[in-house]
PDB file of C-alpha atoms in Angstrom:
ATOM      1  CA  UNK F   1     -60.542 296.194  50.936  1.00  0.00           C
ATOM      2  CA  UNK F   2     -57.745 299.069  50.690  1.00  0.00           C
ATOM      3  CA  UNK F   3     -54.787 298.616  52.386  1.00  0.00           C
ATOM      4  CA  UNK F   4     -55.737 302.029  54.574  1.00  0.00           C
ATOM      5  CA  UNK F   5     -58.919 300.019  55.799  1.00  0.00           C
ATOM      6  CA  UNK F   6     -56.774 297.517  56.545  1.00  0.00           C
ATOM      7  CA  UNK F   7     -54.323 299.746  58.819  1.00  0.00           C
ATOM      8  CA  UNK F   8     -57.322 301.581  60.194  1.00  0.00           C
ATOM      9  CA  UNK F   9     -58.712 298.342  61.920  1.00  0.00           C
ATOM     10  CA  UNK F  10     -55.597 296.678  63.263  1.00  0.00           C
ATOM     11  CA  UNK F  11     -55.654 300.166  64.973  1.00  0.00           C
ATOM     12  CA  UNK F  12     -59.119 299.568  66.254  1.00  0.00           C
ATOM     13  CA  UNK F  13     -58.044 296.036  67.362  1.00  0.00           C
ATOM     14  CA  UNK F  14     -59.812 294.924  70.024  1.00  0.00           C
ATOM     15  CA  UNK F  15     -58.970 291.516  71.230  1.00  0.00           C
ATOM     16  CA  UNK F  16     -55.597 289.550  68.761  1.00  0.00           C
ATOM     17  CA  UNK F  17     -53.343 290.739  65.833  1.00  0.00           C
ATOM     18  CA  UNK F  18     -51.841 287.671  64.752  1.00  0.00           C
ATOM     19  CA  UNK F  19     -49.540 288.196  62.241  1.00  0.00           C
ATOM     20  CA  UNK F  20     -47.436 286.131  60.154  1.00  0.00           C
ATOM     21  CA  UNK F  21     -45.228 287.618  57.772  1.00  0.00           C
ATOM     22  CA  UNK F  22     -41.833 286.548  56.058  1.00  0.00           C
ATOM     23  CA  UNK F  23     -40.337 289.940  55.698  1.00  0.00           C
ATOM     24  CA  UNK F  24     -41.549 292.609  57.319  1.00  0.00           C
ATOM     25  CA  UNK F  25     -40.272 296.301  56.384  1.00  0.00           C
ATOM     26  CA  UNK F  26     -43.205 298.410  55.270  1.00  0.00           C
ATOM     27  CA  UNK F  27     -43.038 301.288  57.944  1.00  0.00           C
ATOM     28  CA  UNK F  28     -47.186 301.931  58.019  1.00  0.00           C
ATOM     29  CA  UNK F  29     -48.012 298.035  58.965  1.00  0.00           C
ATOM     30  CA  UNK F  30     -44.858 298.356  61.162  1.00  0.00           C
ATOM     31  CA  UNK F  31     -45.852 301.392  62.777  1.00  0.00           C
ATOM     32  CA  UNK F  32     -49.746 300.153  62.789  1.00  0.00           C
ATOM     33  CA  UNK F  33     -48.765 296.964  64.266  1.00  0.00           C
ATOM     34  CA  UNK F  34     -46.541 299.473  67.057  1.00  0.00           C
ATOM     35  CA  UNK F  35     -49.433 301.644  68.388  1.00  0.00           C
ATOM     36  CA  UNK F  36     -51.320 298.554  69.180  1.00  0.00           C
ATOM     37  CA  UNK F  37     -48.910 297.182  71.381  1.00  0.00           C
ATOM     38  CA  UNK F  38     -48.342 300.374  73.059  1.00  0.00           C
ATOM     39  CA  UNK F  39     -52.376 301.597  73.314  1.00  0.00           C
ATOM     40  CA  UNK F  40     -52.485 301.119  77.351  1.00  0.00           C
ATOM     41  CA  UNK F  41     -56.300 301.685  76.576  1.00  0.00           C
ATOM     42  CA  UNK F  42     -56.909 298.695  74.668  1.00  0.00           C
ATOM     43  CA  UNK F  43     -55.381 295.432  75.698  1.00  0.00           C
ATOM     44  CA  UNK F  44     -54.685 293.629  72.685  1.00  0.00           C
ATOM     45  CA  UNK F  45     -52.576 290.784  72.056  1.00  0.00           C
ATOM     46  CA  UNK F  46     -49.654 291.099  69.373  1.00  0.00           C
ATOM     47  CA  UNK F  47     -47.681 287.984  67.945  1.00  0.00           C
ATOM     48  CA  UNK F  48     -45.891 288.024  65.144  1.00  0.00           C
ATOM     49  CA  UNK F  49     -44.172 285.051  63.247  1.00  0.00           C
ATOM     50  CA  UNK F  50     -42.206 285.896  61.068  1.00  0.00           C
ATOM     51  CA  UNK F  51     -38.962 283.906  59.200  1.00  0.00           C
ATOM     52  CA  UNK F  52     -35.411 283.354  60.839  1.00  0.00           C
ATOM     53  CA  UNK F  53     -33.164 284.904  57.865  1.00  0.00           C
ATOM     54  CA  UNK F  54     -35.848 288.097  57.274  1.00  0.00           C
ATOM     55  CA  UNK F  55     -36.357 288.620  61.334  1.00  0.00           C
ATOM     56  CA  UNK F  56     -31.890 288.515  61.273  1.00  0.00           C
ATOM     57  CA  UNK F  57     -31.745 292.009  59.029  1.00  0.00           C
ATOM     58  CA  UNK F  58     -30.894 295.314  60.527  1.00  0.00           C
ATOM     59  CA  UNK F  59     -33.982 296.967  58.197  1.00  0.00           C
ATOM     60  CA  UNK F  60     -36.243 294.204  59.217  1.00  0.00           C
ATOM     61  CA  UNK F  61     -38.839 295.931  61.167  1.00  0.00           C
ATOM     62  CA  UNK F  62     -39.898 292.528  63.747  1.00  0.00           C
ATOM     63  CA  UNK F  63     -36.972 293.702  65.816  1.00  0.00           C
ATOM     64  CA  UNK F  64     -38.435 297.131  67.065  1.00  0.00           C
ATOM     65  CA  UNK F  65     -41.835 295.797  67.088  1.00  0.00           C
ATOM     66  CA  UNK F  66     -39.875 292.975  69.696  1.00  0.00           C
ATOM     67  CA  UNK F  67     -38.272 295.641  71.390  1.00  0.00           C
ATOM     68  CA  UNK F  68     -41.849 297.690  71.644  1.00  0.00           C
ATOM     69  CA  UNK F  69     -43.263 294.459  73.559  1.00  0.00           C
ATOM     70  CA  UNK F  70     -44.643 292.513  70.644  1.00  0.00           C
ATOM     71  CA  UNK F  71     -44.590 288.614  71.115  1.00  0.00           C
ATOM     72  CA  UNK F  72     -42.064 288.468  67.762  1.00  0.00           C
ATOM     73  CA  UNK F  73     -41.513 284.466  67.302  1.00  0.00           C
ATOM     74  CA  UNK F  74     -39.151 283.042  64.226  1.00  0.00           C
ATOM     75  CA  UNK F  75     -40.203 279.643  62.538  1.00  0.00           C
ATOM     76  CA  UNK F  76     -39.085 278.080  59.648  1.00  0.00           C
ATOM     77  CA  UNK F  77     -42.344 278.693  57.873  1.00  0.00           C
ATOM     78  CA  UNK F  78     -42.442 277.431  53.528  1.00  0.00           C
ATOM     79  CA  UNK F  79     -45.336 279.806  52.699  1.00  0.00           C
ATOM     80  CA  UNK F  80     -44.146 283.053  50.711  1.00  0.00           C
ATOM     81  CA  UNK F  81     -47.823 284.819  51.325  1.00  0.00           C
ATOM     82  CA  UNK F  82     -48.734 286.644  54.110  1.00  0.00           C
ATOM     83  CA  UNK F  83     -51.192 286.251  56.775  1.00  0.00           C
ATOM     84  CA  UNK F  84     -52.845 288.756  59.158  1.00  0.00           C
ATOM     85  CA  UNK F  85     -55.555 287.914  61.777  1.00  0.00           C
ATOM     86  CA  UNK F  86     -57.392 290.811  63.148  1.00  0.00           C
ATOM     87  CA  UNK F  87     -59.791 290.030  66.384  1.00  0.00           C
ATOM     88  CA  UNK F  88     -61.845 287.521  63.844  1.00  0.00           C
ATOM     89  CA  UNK F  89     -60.970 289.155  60.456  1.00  0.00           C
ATOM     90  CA  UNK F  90     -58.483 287.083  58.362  1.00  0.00           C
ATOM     91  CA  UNK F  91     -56.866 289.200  55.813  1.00  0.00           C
ATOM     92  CA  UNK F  92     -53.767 287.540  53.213  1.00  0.00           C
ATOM     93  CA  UNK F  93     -51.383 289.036  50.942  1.00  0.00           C
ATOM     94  CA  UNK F  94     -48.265 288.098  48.456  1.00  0.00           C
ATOM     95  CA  UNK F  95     -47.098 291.745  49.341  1.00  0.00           C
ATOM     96  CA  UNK F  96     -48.177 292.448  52.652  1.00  0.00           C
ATOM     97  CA  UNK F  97     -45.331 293.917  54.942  1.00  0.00           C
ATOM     98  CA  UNK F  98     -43.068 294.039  51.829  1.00  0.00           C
ATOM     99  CA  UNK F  99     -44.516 297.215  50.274  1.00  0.00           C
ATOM    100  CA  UNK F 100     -46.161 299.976  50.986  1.00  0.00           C
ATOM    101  CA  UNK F 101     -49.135 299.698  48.449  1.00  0.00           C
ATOM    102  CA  UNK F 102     -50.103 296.368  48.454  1.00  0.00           C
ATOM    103  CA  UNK F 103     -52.618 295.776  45.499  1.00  0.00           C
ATOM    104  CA  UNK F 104     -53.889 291.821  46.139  1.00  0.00           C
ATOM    105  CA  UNK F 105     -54.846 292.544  49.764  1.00  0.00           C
ATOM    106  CA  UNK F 106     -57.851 289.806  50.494  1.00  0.00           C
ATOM    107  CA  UNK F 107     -60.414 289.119  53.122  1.00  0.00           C
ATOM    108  CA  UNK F 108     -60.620 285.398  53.472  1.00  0.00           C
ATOM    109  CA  UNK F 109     -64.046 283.414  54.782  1.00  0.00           C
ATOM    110  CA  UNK F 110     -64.787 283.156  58.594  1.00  0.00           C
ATOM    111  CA  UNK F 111     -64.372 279.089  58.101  1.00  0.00           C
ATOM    112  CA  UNK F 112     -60.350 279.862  57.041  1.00  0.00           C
ATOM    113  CA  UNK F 113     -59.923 281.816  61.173  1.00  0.00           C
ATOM    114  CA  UNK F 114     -60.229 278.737  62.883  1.00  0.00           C
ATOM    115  CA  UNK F 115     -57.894 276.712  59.970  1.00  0.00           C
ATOM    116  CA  UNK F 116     -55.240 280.140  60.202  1.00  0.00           C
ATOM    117  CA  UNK F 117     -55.241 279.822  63.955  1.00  0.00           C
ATOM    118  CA  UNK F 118     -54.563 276.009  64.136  1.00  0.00           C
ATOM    119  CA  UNK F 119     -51.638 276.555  61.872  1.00  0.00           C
ATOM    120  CA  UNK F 120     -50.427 279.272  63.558  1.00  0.00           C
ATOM    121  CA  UNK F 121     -50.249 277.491  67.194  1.00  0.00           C
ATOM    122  CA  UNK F 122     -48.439 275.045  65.726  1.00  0.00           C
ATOM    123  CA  UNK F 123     -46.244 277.084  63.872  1.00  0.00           C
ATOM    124  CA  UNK F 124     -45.647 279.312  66.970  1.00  0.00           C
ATOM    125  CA  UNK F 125     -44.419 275.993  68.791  1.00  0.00           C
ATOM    126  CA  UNK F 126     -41.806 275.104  66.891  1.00  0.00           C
ATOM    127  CA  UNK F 127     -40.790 278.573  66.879  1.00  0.00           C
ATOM    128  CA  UNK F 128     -38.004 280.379  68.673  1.00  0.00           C
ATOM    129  CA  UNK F 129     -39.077 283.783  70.560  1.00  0.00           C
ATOM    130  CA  UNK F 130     -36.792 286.703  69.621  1.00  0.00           C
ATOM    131  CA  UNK F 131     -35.761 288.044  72.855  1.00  0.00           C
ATOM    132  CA  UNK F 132     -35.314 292.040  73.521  1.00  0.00           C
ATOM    133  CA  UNK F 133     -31.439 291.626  73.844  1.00  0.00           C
ATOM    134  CA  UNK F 134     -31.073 290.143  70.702  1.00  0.00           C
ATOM    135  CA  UNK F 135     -33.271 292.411  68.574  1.00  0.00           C
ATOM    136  CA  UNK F 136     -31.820 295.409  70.338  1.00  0.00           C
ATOM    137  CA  UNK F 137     -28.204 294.239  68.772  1.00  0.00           C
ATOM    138  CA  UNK F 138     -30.025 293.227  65.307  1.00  0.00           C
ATOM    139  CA  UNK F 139     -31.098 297.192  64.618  1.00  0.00           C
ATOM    140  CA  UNK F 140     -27.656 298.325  65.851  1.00  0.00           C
ATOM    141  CA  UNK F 141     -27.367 298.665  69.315  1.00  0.00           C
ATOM    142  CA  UNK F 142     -23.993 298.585  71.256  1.00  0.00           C
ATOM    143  CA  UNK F 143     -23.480 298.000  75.113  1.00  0.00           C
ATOM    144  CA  UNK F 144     -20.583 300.109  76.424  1.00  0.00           C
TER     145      UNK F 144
END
């Protein structure tokens, strides 16, 4: 599947984008990722775990998408590859949300869903929610 495909139907999302991602900074998933949060015609559901040190850097594009009203979450997570649920479409990647082209894009089986989303919920447990305040003074912002 291209990675445009890809874009196109987490912007069709009906239902969940559950996202986990280790760095995220690729402004077309970021922005992709945005307008579903935002669509006030759709009501979909946006998490995204993503890792501690990556989530912490000012280019680090979790912090907007937190700020935008995205459930962002940060867990000490050991996998380097990236994982993307869309309503009931699992999608992984080495390069996904690091670059802008990503080449090894891959649809995984229906059977791996229900295995992704076990993980996840238990990933998302021991995870720490990145709060609005805190993202808004990770991208920059100053109170006066």
């Amino acid at each position: 599947m291209s990675y445009g495909k890809f874009l196109d139907l987490i912007g069709t999302a009906q239902r969940r984008v559950l996202v986990y991602v280790p760095y995220l900074r690729d402004p077309q998933m970021g922005n992709a990722l945005r307008a579903a949060v935002v669509d006030r015609g759709r009501r979909v559901r946006v998490v995204v775990l993503t890792v501690p040190f990556f989530a912490a850097k000012e280019d680090s594009l979790t912090n907007s998408l937190a700020l935008s009203g995205a459930g962002v979450v940060e867990a000490q997570v050991a996998s380097t590859t990236a994982y993307v649920l869309v309503d009931d479409h699992l999608f992984s990647s080495a390069q996904l949300g690091r670059a802008a082209n990503v080449a090894d894009l891959r649809v995984l089986p229906r059977t791996a869903s229900n295995t992704f989303l076990t993980w996840f919920m238990g990933a998302l447990g021991d995870g720490r929610t990145v709060t609005n305040y805190e993202a808004f003074l990770r991208i920059g912002g100053r109170l006066k």
